[in-house]
PDB file of C-alpha atoms in Angstrom:
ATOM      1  CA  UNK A   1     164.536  36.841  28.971  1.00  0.00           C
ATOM      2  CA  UNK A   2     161.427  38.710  28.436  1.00  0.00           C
ATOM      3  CA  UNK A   3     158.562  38.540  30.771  1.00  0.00           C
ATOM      4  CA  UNK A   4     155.315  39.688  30.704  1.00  0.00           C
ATOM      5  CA  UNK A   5     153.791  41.257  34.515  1.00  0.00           C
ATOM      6  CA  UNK A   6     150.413  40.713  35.439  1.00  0.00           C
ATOM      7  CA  UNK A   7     148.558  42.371  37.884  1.00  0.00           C
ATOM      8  CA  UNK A   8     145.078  43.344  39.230  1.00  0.00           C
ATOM      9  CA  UNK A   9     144.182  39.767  40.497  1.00  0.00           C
ATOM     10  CA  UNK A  10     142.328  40.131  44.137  1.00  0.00           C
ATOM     11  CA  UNK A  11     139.410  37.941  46.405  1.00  0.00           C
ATOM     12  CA  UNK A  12     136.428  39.720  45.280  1.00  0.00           C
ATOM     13  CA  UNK A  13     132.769  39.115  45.948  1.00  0.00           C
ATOM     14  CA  UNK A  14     130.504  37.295  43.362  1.00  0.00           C
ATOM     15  CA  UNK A  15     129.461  40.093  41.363  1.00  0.00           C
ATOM     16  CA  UNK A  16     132.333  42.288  41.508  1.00  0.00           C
ATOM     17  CA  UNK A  17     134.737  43.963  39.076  1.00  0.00           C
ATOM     18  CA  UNK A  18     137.976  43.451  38.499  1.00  0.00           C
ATOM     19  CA  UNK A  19     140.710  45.057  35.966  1.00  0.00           C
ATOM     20  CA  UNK A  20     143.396  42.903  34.726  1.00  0.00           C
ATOM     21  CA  UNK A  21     146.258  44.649  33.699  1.00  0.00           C
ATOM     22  CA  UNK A  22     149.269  43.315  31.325  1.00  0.00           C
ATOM     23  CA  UNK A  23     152.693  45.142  31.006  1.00  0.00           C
ATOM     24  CA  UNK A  24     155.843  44.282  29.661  1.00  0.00           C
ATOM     25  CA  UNK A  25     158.911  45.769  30.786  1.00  0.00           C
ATOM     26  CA  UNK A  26     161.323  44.764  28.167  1.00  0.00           C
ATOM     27  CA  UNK A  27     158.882  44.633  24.750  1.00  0.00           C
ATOM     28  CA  UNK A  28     156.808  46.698  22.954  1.00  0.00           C
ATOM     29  CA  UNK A  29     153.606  44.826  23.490  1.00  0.00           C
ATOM     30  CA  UNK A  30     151.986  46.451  20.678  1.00  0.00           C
ATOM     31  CA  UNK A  31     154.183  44.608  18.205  1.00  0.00           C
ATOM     32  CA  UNK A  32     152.065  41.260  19.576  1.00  0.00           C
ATOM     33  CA  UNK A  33     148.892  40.435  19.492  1.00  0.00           C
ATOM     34  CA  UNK A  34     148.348  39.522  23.176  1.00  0.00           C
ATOM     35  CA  UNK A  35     146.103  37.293  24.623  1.00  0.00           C
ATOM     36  CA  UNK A  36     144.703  36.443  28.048  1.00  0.00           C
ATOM     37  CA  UNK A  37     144.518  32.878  29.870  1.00  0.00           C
ATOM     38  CA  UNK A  38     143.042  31.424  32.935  1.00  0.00           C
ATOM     39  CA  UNK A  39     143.688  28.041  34.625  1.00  0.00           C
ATOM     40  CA  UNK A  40     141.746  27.508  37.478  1.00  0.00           C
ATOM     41  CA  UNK A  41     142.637  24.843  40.086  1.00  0.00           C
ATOM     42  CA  UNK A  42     143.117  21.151  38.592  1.00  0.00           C
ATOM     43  CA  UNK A  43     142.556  21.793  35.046  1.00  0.00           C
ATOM     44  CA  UNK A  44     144.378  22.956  32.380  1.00  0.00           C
ATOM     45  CA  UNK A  45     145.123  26.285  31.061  1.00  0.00           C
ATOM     46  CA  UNK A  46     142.391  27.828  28.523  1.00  0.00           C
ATOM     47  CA  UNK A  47     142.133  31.476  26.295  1.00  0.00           C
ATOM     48  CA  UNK A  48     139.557  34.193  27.535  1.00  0.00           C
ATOM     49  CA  UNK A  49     140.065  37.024  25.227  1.00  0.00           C
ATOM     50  CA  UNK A  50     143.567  37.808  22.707  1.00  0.00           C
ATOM     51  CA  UNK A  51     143.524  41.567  20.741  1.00  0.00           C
ATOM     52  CA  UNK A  52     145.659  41.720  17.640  1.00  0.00           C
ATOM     53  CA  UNK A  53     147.956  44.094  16.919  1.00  0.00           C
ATOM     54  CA  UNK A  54     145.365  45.923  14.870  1.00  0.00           C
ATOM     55  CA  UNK A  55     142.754  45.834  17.568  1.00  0.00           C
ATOM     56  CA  UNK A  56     140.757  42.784  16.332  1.00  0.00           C
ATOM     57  CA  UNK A  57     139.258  41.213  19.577  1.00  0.00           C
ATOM     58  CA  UNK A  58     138.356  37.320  20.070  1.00  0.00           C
ATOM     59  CA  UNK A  59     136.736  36.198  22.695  1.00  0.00           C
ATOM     60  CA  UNK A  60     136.750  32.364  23.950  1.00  0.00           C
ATOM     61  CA  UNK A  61     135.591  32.855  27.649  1.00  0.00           C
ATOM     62  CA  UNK A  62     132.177  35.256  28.700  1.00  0.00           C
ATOM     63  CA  UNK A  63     132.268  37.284  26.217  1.00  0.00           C
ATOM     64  CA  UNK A  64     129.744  39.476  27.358  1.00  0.00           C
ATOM     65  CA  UNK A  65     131.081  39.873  30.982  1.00  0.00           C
ATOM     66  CA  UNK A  66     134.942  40.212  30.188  1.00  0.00           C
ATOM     67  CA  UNK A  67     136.467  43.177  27.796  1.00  0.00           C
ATOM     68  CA  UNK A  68     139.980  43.383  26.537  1.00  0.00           C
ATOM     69  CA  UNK A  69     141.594  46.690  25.615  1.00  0.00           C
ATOM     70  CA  UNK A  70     145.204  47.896  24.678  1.00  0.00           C
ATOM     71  CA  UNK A  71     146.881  51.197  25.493  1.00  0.00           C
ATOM     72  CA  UNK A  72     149.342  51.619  23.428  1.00  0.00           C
ATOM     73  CA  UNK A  73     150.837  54.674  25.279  1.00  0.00           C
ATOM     74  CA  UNK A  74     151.401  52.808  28.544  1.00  0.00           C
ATOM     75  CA  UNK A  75     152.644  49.823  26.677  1.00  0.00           C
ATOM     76  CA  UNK A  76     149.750  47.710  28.687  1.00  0.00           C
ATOM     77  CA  UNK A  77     147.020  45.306  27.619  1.00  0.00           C
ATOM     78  CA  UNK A  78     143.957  45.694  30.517  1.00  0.00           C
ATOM     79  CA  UNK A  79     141.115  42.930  30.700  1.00  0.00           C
ATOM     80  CA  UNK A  80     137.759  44.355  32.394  1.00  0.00           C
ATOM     81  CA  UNK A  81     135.763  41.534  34.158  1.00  0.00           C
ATOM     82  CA  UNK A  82     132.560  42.322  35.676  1.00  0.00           C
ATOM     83  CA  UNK A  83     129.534  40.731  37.061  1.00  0.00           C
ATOM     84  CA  UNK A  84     132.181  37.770  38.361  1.00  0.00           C
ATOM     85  CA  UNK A  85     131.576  34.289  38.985  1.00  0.00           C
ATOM     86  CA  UNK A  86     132.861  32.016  41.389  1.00  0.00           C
ATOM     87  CA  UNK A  87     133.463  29.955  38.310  1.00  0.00           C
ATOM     88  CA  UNK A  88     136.089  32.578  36.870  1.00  0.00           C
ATOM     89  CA  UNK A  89     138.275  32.021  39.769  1.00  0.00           C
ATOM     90  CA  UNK A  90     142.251  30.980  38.309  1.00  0.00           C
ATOM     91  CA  UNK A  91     144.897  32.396  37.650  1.00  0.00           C
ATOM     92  CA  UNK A  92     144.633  34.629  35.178  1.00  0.00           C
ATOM     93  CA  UNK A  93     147.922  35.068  32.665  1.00  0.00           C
ATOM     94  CA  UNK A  94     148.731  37.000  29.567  1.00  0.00           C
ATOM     95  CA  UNK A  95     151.487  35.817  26.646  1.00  0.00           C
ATOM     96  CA  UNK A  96     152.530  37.707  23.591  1.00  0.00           C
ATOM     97  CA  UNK A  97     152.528  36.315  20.175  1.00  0.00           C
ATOM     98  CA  UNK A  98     152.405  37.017  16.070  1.00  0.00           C
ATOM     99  CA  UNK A  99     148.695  36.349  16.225  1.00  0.00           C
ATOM    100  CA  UNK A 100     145.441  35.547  18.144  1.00  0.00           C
ATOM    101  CA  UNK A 101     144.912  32.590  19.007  1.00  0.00           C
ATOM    102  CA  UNK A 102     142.624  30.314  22.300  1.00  0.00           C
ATOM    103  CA  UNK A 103     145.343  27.573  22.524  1.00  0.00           C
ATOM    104  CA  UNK A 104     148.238  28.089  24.597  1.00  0.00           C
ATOM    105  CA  UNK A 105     150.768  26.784  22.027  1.00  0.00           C
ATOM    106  CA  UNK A 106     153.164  29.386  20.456  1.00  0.00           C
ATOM    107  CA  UNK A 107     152.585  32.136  22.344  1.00  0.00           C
ATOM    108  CA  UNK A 108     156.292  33.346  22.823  1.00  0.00           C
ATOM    109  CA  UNK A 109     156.106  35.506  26.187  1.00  0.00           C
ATOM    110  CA  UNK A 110     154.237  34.975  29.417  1.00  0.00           C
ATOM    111  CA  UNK A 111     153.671  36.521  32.730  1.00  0.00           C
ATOM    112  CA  UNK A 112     153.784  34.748  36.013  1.00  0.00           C
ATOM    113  CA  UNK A 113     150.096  35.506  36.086  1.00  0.00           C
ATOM    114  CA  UNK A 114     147.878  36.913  38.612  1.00  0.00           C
ATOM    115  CA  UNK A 115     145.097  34.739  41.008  1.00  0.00           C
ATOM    116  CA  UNK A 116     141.525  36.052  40.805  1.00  0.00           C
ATOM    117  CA  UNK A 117     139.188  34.559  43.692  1.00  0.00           C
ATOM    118  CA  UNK A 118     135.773  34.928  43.687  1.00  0.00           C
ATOM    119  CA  UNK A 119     134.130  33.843  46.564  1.00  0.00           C
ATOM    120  CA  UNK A 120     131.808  35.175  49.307  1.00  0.00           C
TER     121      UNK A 120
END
């Protein structure tokens, strides 16, 4: 069974930075386009940002605060979050699939995901 491992997620001050990373263990992640997801508490799960396995980017969640990079090398997809809201708190997760996509449905791997709490 193939899992995708999250980490990165920490409390962190409105304002702050923090850098989401996504590895995979037993795939090579640049074979997927990969996609990140947050569900914060009592509603349902929703896309923030997927790269394709070409490098196309979509965004569906602050675009302009949030960045989403792959590193091929280290087999590891990274999302950068900055200027952070208490409103981004969730936990954060990343899944594998063919292609992008915002909806949860058919992505074929996941990770456990990782909690990011902003609060002061």
């Amino acid at each position: 069974q193939v899992q995708l491992v999250e980490s990165g997620g920490a409390l962190v001050q409105p304002g702050g930075s923090l850098r989401l990373s996504c590895a995979a263990p037993g795939i090579a992640l640049y074979n997927y386009a990969i996609g990140w997801f947050r569900q914060a508490p009592g509603k349902e799960r929703e896309g923030v940002s997927c790269i394709g396995k070409s490098g196309e980017i979509y965004h569906y969640y602050a675009k302009d605060r949030f960045t989403i990079s792959r590193d091929n090398a280290k087999n590891m997809v990274a999302l950068q979050m900055n200027d952070l809201k208490p409103e981004d708190t969730g936990r954060y997760f990343c899944a594998a699939r063919v292609r992008c996509s915002g909806y949860d449905l058919f992505y074929e791997y996941w990770g456990q995901g990782t909690q990011v709490t902003v609060s002061s």
